[in-house]
JSON list of C-alpha atoms in Angstrom, two decimals:
[
{"chain": "D", "resi": 1, "resn": "MET", "atom": "CA", "xyz": [-112.04, -71.71, 15.15]},
{"chain": "D", "resi": 2, "resn": "LEU", "atom": "CA", "xyz": [-109.33, -68.71, 13.94]},
{"chain": "D", "resi": 3, "resn": "ALA", "atom": "CA", "xyz": [-111.67, -66.29, 14.51]},
{"chain": "D", "resi": 4, "resn": "SER", "atom": "CA", "xyz": [-112.48, -67.47, 17.91]},
{"chain": "D", "resi": 5, "resn": "ILE", "atom": "CA", "xyz": [-109.02, -67.43, 18.87]},
{"chain": "D", "resi": 6, "resn": "SER", "atom": "CA", "xyz": [-108.40, -63.44, 17.29]},
{"chain": "D", "resi": 7, "resn": "SER", "atom": "CA", "xyz": [-111.31, -62.57, 19.03]},
{"chain": "D", "resi": 8, "resn": "SER", "atom": "CA", "xyz": [-110.20, -63.70, 21.80]},
{"chain": "D", "resi": 9, "resn": "PHE", "atom": "CA", "xyz": [-107.35, -61.54, 21.93]},
{"chain": "D", "resi": 10, "resn": "THR", "atom": "CA", "xyz": [-108.66, -58.59, 20.54]},
{"chain": "D", "resi": 11, "resn": "SER", "atom": "CA", "xyz": [-111.25, -58.37, 23.49]},
{"chain": "D", "resi": 12, "resn": "GLN", "atom": "CA", "xyz": [-108.12, -59.07, 25.91]},
{"chain": "D", "resi": 13, "resn": "VAL", "atom": "CA", "xyz": [-106.21, -56.25, 24.29]},
{"chain": "D", "resi": 14, "resn": "ALA", "atom": "CA", "xyz": [-109.07, -53.86, 24.50]},
{"chain": "D", "resi": 15, "resn": "SER", "atom": "CA", "xyz": [-109.85, -54.61, 28.13]},
{"chain": "D", "resi": 16, "resn": "HIS", "atom": "CA", "xyz": [-106.84, -54.87, 29.94]},
{"chain": "D", "resi": 17, "resn": "GLY", "atom": "CA", "xyz": [-104.13, -52.88, 27.63]},
{"chain": "D", "resi": 18, "resn": "VAL", "atom": "CA", "xyz": [-101.01, -52.61, 28.28]},
{"chain": "D", "resi": 19, "resn": "TYR", "atom": "CA", "xyz": [-101.30, -55.87, 30.50]},
{"chain": "D", "resi": 20, "resn": "ALA", "atom": "CA", "xyz": [-102.60, -57.75, 28.01]},
{"chain": "D", "resi": 21, "resn": "VAL", "atom": "CA", "xyz": [-100.14, -57.08, 25.38]},
{"chain": "D", "resi": 22, "resn": "PHE", "atom": "CA", "xyz": [-97.12, -57.85, 27.25]},
{"chain": "D", "resi": 23, "resn": "GLY", "atom": "CA", "xyz": [-98.78, -60.99, 28.90]},
{"chain": "D", "resi": 24, "resn": "LEU", "atom": "CA", "xyz": [-99.77, -62.25, 25.21]},
{"chain": "D", "resi": 25, "resn": "MET", "atom": "CA", "xyz": [-96.42, -61.46, 23.69]},
{"chain": "D", "resi": 26, "resn": "ALA", "atom": "CA", "xyz": [-94.87, -63.53, 26.71]},
{"chain": "D", "resi": 27, "resn": "ILE", "atom": "CA", "xyz": [-96.71, -66.30, 25.75]},
{"chain": "D", "resi": 28, "resn": "ASP", "atom": "CA", "xyz": [-95.62, -65.89, 21.84]},
{"chain": "D", "resi": 29, "resn": "ALA", "atom": "CA", "xyz": [-92.00, -65.79, 22.88]},
{"chain": "D", "resi": 30, "resn": "VAL", "atom": "CA", "xyz": [-92.67, -69.80, 23.84]},
{"chain": "D", "resi": 31, "resn": "PHE", "atom": "CA", "xyz": [-95.27, -70.85, 21.34]},
{"chain": "D", "resi": 32, "resn": "PRO", "atom": "CA", "xyz": [-97.09, -69.19, 18.67]},
{"chain": "D", "resi": 33, "resn": "SER", "atom": "CA", "xyz": [-100.03, -67.13, 19.92]},
{"chain": "D", "resi": 34, "resn": "ALA", "atom": "CA", "xyz": [-101.09, -64.65, 16.94]},
{"chain": "D", "resi": 35, "resn": "SER", "atom": "CA", "xyz": [-98.49, -61.77, 18.06]},
{"chain": "D", "resi": 36, "resn": "GLU", "atom": "CA", "xyz": [-99.36, -60.20, 14.93]},
{"chain": "D", "resi": 37, "resn": "ILE", "atom": "CA", "xyz": [-102.97, -59.80, 15.84]},
{"chain": "D", "resi": 38, "resn": "VAL", "atom": "CA", "xyz": [-102.02, -59.01, 18.91]},
{"chain": "D", "resi": 39, "resn": "MET", "atom": "CA", "xyz": [-100.10, -55.65, 17.77]},
{"chain": "D", "resi": 40, "resn": "LEU", "atom": "CA", "xyz": [-102.08, -54.84, 15.40]},
{"chain": "D", "resi": 41, "resn": "TYR", "atom": "CA", "xyz": [-105.18, -54.41, 17.23]},
{"chain": "D", "resi": 42, "resn": "ALA", "atom": "CA", "xyz": [-102.65, -52.82, 20.16]},
{"chain": "D", "resi": 43, "resn": "GLY", "atom": "CA", "xyz": [-101.94, -50.09, 17.26]},
{"chain": "D", "resi": 44, "resn": "ALA", "atom": "CA", "xyz": [-105.52, -49.91, 16.57]},
{"chain": "D", "resi": 45, "resn": "VAL", "atom": "CA", "xyz": [-106.31, -49.13, 20.33]},
{"chain": "D", "resi": 46, "resn": "ALA", "atom": "CA", "xyz": [-103.93, -46.45, 20.56]},
{"chain": "D", "resi": 47, "resn": "ALA", "atom": "CA", "xyz": [-104.97, -44.97, 17.71]},
{"chain": "D", "resi": 48, "resn": "GLY", "atom": "CA", "xyz": [-108.51, -44.63, 18.86]},
{"chain": "D", "resi": 49, "resn": "VAL", "atom": "CA", "xyz": [-110.07, -46.70, 16.16]},
{"chain": "D", "resi": 50, "resn": "PHE", "atom": "CA", "xyz": [-112.72, -48.36, 18.14]},
{"chain": "D", "resi": 51, "resn": "ALA", "atom": "CA", "xyz": [-115.35, -46.55, 19.42]},
{"chain": "D", "resi": 52, "resn": "THR", "atom": "CA", "xyz": [-115.77, -48.66, 22.37]},
{"chain": "D", "resi": 53, "resn": "ALA", "atom": "CA", "xyz": [-111.90, -48.10, 23.66]},
{"chain": "D", "resi": 54, "resn": "HIS", "atom": "CA", "xyz": [-111.40, -45.38, 25.93]},
{"chain": "D", "resi": 55, "resn": "GLY", "atom": "CA", "xyz": [-107.51, -45.03, 26.10]},
{"chain": "D", "resi": 56, "resn": "VAL", "atom": "CA", "xyz": [-104.61, -46.72, 27.21]},
{"chain": "D", "resi": 57, "resn": "SER", "atom": "CA", "xyz": [-103.97, -46.62, 31.08]},
{"chain": "D", "resi": 58, "resn": "ILE", "atom": "CA", "xyz": [-100.70, -48.09, 33.28]},
{"chain": "D", "resi": 59, "resn": "LEU", "atom": "CA", "xyz": [-101.01, -48.54, 36.74]},
{"chain": "D", "resi": 60, "resn": "GLY", "atom": "CA", "xyz": [-103.83, -45.97, 36.97]},
{"chain": "D", "resi": 61, "resn": "TRP", "atom": "CA", "xyz": [-102.16, -43.48, 34.85]},
{"chain": "D", "resi": 62, "resn": "HIS", "atom": "CA", "xyz": [-104.36, -42.59, 32.20]},
{"chain": "D", "resi": 63, "resn": "VAL", "atom": "CA", "xyz": [-102.28, -42.33, 28.65]},
{"chain": "D", "resi": 64, "resn": "GLY", "atom": "CA", "xyz": [-104.96, -42.05, 26.48]},
{"chain": "D", "resi": 65, "resn": "PHE", "atom": "CA", "xyz": [-104.89, -42.37, 22.60]},
{"chain": "D", "resi": 66, "resn": "GLY", "atom": "CA", "xyz": [-102.12, -41.39, 20.04]},
{"chain": "D", "resi": 67, "resn": "ALA", "atom": "CA", "xyz": [-98.39, -41.71, 20.31]},
{"chain": "D", "resi": 68, "resn": "GLY", "atom": "CA", "xyz": [-98.35, -41.82, 24.42]},
{"chain": "D", "resi": 69, "resn": "SER", "atom": "CA", "xyz": [-100.33, -44.87, 23.84]},
{"chain": "D", "resi": 70, "resn": "PHE", "atom": "CA", "xyz": [-98.70, -46.44, 20.76]},
{"chain": "D", "resi": 71, "resn": "VAL", "atom": "CA", "xyz": [-95.28, -46.01, 23.03]},
{"chain": "D", "resi": 72, "resn": "ALA", "atom": "CA", "xyz": [-96.61, -47.76, 25.80]},
{"chain": "D", "resi": 73, "resn": "LEU", "atom": "CA", "xyz": [-98.01, -50.51, 24.14]},
{"chain": "D", "resi": 74, "resn": "ALA", "atom": "CA", "xyz": [-95.07, -51.01, 21.80]},
{"chain": "D", "resi": 75, "resn": "LEU", "atom": "CA", "xyz": [-92.62, -50.85, 25.20]},
{"chain": "D", "resi": 76, "resn": "ALA", "atom": "CA", "xyz": [-95.38, -53.77, 26.28]},
{"chain": "D", "resi": 77, "resn": "GLY", "atom": "CA", "xyz": [-95.13, -56.01, 23.59]},
{"chain": "D", "resi": 78, "resn": "THR", "atom": "CA", "xyz": [-91.71, -55.66, 23.51]},
{"chain": "D", "resi": 79, "resn": "LEU", "atom": "CA", "xyz": [-90.41, -56.25, 26.96]},
{"chain": "D", "resi": 80, "resn": "GLY", "atom": "CA", "xyz": [-93.42, -59.14, 27.12]},
{"chain": "D", "resi": 81, "resn": "TYR", "atom": "CA", "xyz": [-91.76, -60.84, 24.40]},
{"chain": "D", "resi": 82, "resn": "LEU", "atom": "CA", "xyz": [-88.33, -60.54, 25.74]},
{"chain": "D", "resi": 83, "resn": "ALA", "atom": "CA", "xyz": [-89.63, -61.85, 29.52]},
{"chain": "D", "resi": 84, "resn": "GLY", "atom": "CA", "xyz": [-91.03, -64.79, 27.14]},
{"chain": "D", "resi": 85, "resn": "ALA", "atom": "CA", "xyz": [-88.12, -65.37, 25.58]},
{"chain": "D", "resi": 86, "resn": "ILE", "atom": "CA", "xyz": [-86.12, -65.50, 28.72]},
{"chain": "D", "resi": 87, "resn": "VAL", "atom": "CA", "xyz": [-88.62, -68.06, 30.39]},
{"chain": "D", "resi": 88, "resn": "GLY", "atom": "CA", "xyz": [-88.22, -69.87, 27.16]},
{"chain": "D", "resi": 89, "resn": "TRP", "atom": "CA", "xyz": [-84.47, -69.75, 27.51]},
{"chain": "D", "resi": 90, "resn": "ALA", "atom": "CA", "xyz": [-84.44, -70.81, 31.02]},
{"chain": "D", "resi": 91, "resn": "ILE", "atom": "CA", "xyz": [-86.86, -73.84, 30.26]},
{"chain": "D", "resi": 92, "resn": "GLY", "atom": "CA", "xyz": [-84.30, -74.73, 27.95]},
{"chain": "D", "resi": 93, "resn": "LEU", "atom": "CA", "xyz": [-81.06, -74.90, 29.89]},
{"chain": "D", "resi": 94, "resn": "TYR", "atom": "CA", "xyz": [-82.70, -76.41, 33.28]},
{"chain": "D", "resi": 95, "resn": "GLY", "atom": "CA", "xyz": [-84.27, -79.27, 31.48]},
{"chain": "D", "resi": 96, "resn": "GLY", "atom": "CA", "xyz": [-81.77, -79.79, 28.12]},
{"chain": "D", "resi": 97, "resn": "ARG", "atom": "CA", "xyz": [-81.93, -82.21, 25.63]},
{"chain": "D", "resi": 98, "resn": "PRO", "atom": "CA", "xyz": [-83.72, -84.62, 27.63]},
{"chain": "D", "resi": 99, "resn": "LEU", "atom": "CA", "xyz": [-86.62, -82.45, 27.64]},
{"chain": "D", "resi": 100, "resn": "LEU", "atom": "CA", "xyz": [-86.55, -81.25, 24.54]},
{"chain": "D", "resi": 101, "resn": "GLU", "atom": "CA", "xyz": [-86.69, -85.17, 23.83]},
{"chain": "D", "resi": 102, "resn": "ARG", "atom": "CA", "xyz": [-89.46, -85.77, 25.93]},
{"chain": "D", "resi": 103, "resn": "ARG", "atom": "CA", "xyz": [-91.85, -83.15, 25.16]},
{"chain": "D", "resi": 104, "resn": "GLY", "atom": "CA", "xyz": [-90.69, -82.65, 22.01]},
{"chain": "D", "resi": 105, "resn": "ARG", "atom": "CA", "xyz": [-93.59, -83.42, 20.15]},
{"chain": "D", "resi": 106, "resn": "TRP", "atom": "CA", "xyz": [-95.67, -80.48, 21.04]},
{"chain": "D", "resi": 107, "resn": "LEU", "atom": "CA", "xyz": [-93.24, -78.29, 19.05]},
{"chain": "D", "resi": 108, "resn": "HIS", "atom": "CA", "xyz": [-93.07, -80.55, 16.27]},
{"chain": "D", "resi": 109, "resn": "LEU", "atom": "CA", "xyz": [-89.46, -81.64, 17.29]},
{"chain": "D", "resi": 110, "resn": "THR", "atom": "CA", "xyz": [-88.47, -85.47, 16.43]},
{"chain": "D", "resi": 111, "resn": "PRO", "atom": "CA", "xyz": [-85.20, -87.27, 17.50]},
{"chain": "D", "resi": 112, "resn": "GLU", "atom": "CA", "xyz": [-83.84, -86.29, 13.80]},
{"chain": "D", "resi": 113, "resn": "ARG", "atom": "CA", "xyz": [-84.70, -82.23, 14.08]},
{"chain": "D", "resi": 114, "resn": "LEU", "atom": "CA", "xyz": [-83.50, -82.04, 17.31]},
{"chain": "D", "resi": 115, "resn": "ASP", "atom": "CA", "xyz": [-80.17, -83.95, 15.82]},
{"chain": "D", "resi": 116, "resn": "ARG", "atom": "CA", "xyz": [-79.70, -80.94, 12.92]},
{"chain": "D", "resi": 117, "resn": "ALA", "atom": "CA", "xyz": [-81.02, -78.12, 15.69]},
{"chain": "D", "resi": 118, "resn": "GLU", "atom": "CA", "xyz": [-78.26, -79.23, 17.77]},
{"chain": "D", "resi": 119, "resn": "ALA", "atom": "CA", "xyz": [-75.94, -79.03, 14.96]},
{"chain": "D", "resi": 120, "resn": "TRP", "atom": "CA", "xyz": [-77.27, -75.75, 13.80]},
{"chain": "D", "resi": 121, "resn": "PHE", "atom": "CA", "xyz": [-77.08, -73.99, 17.38]},
{"chain": "D", "resi": 122, "resn": "GLY", "atom": "CA", "xyz": [-73.41, -75.34, 17.34]},
{"chain": "D", "resi": 123, "resn": "ARG", "atom": "CA", "xyz": [-72.51, -74.00, 13.97]},
{"chain": "D", "resi": 124, "resn": "TRP", "atom": "CA", "xyz": [-74.34, -70.63, 14.44]},
{"chain": "D", "resi": 125, "resn": "GLY", "atom": "CA", "xyz": [-74.18, -69.81, 17.68]},
{"chain": "D", "resi": 126, "resn": "ASN", "atom": "CA", "xyz": [-75.61, -66.46, 18.67]},
{"chain": "D", "resi": 127, "resn": "LEU", "atom": "CA", "xyz": [-76.39, -65.51, 14.85]},
{"chain": "D", "resi": 128, "resn": "GLY", "atom": "CA", "xyz": [-78.73, -68.66, 14.79]},
{"chain": "D", "resi": 129, "resn": "VAL", "atom": "CA", "xyz": [-80.89, -66.83, 17.70]},
{"chain": "D", "resi": 130, "resn": "LEU", "atom": "CA", "xyz": [-80.69, -64.00, 15.11]},
{"chain": "D", "resi": 131, "resn": "LEU", "atom": "CA", "xyz": [-81.92, -65.57, 12.18]},
{"chain": "D", "resi": 132, "resn": "GLY", "atom": "CA", "xyz": [-84.52, -67.67, 14.25]},
{"chain": "D", "resi": 133, "resn": "ARG", "atom": "CA", "xyz": [-85.89, -64.37, 15.49]},
{"chain": "D", "resi": 134, "resn": "GLY", "atom": "CA", "xyz": [-86.30, -63.35, 11.82]},
{"chain": "D", "resi": 135, "resn": "THR", "atom": "CA", "xyz": [-88.16, -66.41, 10.89]},
{"chain": "D", "resi": 136, "resn": "PRO", "atom": "CA", "xyz": [-91.88, -66.97, 10.77]},
{"chain": "D", "resi": 137, "resn": "SER", "atom": "CA", "xyz": [-92.73, -69.81, 13.27]},
{"chain": "D", "resi": 138, "resn": "VAL", "atom": "CA", "xyz": [-89.05, -70.45, 14.30]},
{"chain": "D", "resi": 139, "resn": "ARG", "atom": "CA", "xyz": [-89.60, -67.21, 16.23]},
{"chain": "D", "resi": 140, "resn": "SER", "atom": "CA", "xyz": [-91.73, -68.82, 18.48]},
{"chain": "D", "resi": 141, "resn": "PHE", "atom": "CA", "xyz": [-89.63, -71.89, 19.21]},
{"chain": "D", "resi": 142, "resn": "VAL", "atom": "CA", "xyz": [-86.14, -70.82, 19.26]},
{"chain": "D", "resi": 143, "resn": "SER", "atom": "CA", "xyz": [-85.50, -69.76, 22.79]},
{"chain": "D", "resi": 144, "resn": "ILE", "atom": "CA", "xyz": [-86.37, -73.43, 24.13]},
{"chain": "D", "resi": 145, "resn": "PRO", "atom": "CA", "xyz": [-83.34, -74.99, 22.22]},
{"chain": "D", "resi": 146, "resn": "ALA", "atom": "CA", "xyz": [-81.04, -71.41, 22.56]},
{"chain": "D", "resi": 147, "resn": "GLY", "atom": "CA", "xyz": [-81.00, -72.41, 26.34]},
{"chain": "D", "resi": 148, "resn": "GLY", "atom": "CA", "xyz": [-80.98, -76.30, 25.59]},
{"chain": "D", "resi": 149, "resn": "PHE", "atom": "CA", "xyz": [-78.07, -75.84, 23.69]},
{"chain": "D", "resi": 150, "resn": "GLY", "atom": "CA", "xyz": [-75.71, -73.75, 25.27]},
{"chain": "D", "resi": 151, "resn": "VAL", "atom": "CA", "xyz": [-76.48, -70.20, 23.82]},
{"chain": "D", "resi": 152, "resn": "ARG", "atom": "CA", "xyz": [-75.45, -67.74, 27.18]},
{"chain": "D", "resi": 153, "resn": "LEU", "atom": "CA", "xyz": [-78.21, -65.92, 28.12]},
{"chain": "D", "resi": 154, "resn": "SER", "atom": "CA", "xyz": [-76.70, -62.17, 27.97]},
{"chain": "D", "resi": 155, "resn": "PRO", "atom": "CA", "xyz": [-76.05, -62.53, 23.93]},
{"chain": "D", "resi": 156, "resn": "CYS", "atom": "CA", "xyz": [-79.47, -64.38, 23.53]},
{"chain": "D", "resi": 157, "resn": "THR", "atom": "CA", "xyz": [-81.43, -61.91, 25.09]},
{"chain": "D", "resi": 158, "resn": "LEU", "atom": "CA", "xyz": [-79.64, -58.48, 23.06]},
{"chain": "D", "resi": 159, "resn": "LEU", "atom": "CA", "xyz": [-80.03, -60.52, 20.15]},
{"chain": "D", "resi": 160, "resn": "THR", "atom": "CA", "xyz": [-83.96, -60.97, 20.84]},
{"chain": "D", "resi": 161, "resn": "ALA", "atom": "CA", "xyz": [-84.03, -57.55, 21.73]},
{"chain": "D", "resi": 162, "resn": "VAL", "atom": "CA", "xyz": [-82.67, -56.25, 18.83]},
{"chain": "D", "resi": 163, "resn": "GLY", "atom": "CA", "xyz": [-84.71, -58.39, 16.60]},
{"chain": "D", "resi": 164, "resn": "PRO", "atom": "CA", "xyz": [-84.89, -58.97, 13.03]},
{"chain": "D", "resi": 165, "resn": "GLY", "atom": "CA", "xyz": [-84.53, -55.41, 12.65]},
{"chain": "D", "resi": 166, "resn": "GLY", "atom": "CA", "xyz": [-81.03, -55.47, 13.82]},
{"chain": "D", "resi": 167, "resn": "LEU", "atom": "CA", "xyz": [-80.40, -58.62, 11.64]},
{"chain": "D", "resi": 168, "resn": "TRP", "atom": "CA", "xyz": [-81.72, -56.60, 8.15]},
{"chain": "D", "resi": 169, "resn": "LEU", "atom": "CA", "xyz": [-79.44, -53.48, 9.23]},
{"chain": "D", "resi": 170, "resn": "ALA", "atom": "CA", "xyz": [-76.66, -55.45, 9.47]},
{"chain": "D", "resi": 171, "resn": "LEU", "atom": "CA", "xyz": [-77.31, -57.17, 6.60]},
{"chain": "D", "resi": 172, "resn": "ALA", "atom": "CA", "xyz": [-77.67, -53.80, 4.64]},
{"chain": "D", "resi": 173, "resn": "GLY", "atom": "CA", "xyz": [-74.90, -52.63, 6.55]},
{"chain": "D", "resi": 174, "resn": "ARG", "atom": "CA", "xyz": [-72.60, -55.16, 4.49]},
{"chain": "D", "resi": 175, "resn": "ARG", "atom": "CA", "xyz": [-73.24, -53.96, 1.09]},
{"chain": "D", "resi": 176, "resn": "HIS", "atom": "CA", "xyz": [-71.88, -50.32, 1.54]}
]
């Protein structure tokens, strides 16, 4: 089954390029959808590794292979993930705790876990978003509770854009 799912993602990236990368990464910001496979395959497409690939195009403009296509696909992935994270944050904001209690089981959220998550966001706030973005599995779910537990949109968006790389840079900077 996993091979079928990854094959589906990779064929979408090969067929639809930047649009598929954008869409799949937007989905991954709210629900895990194998973003690592999507971006790995996007890099391979940008490098021209696959004989069936015809290069990367954006709005009818043919970028081809190499550095330009790498930048285009990386930007599509980043912007897609950011757009999905904002949608997830809005779902949490407008649905709030009642939505998380009603539909949380889809995300393996029990009432006890919701209480812990709410206390955690109350204590850590913006840093909680940054830590969540750097934690595998959690990163796809952090937007909805962030919106639901009152993290403001602007810091949430900035921390999502900076991502875990910003966390590691901040931690490395504290050592000196």
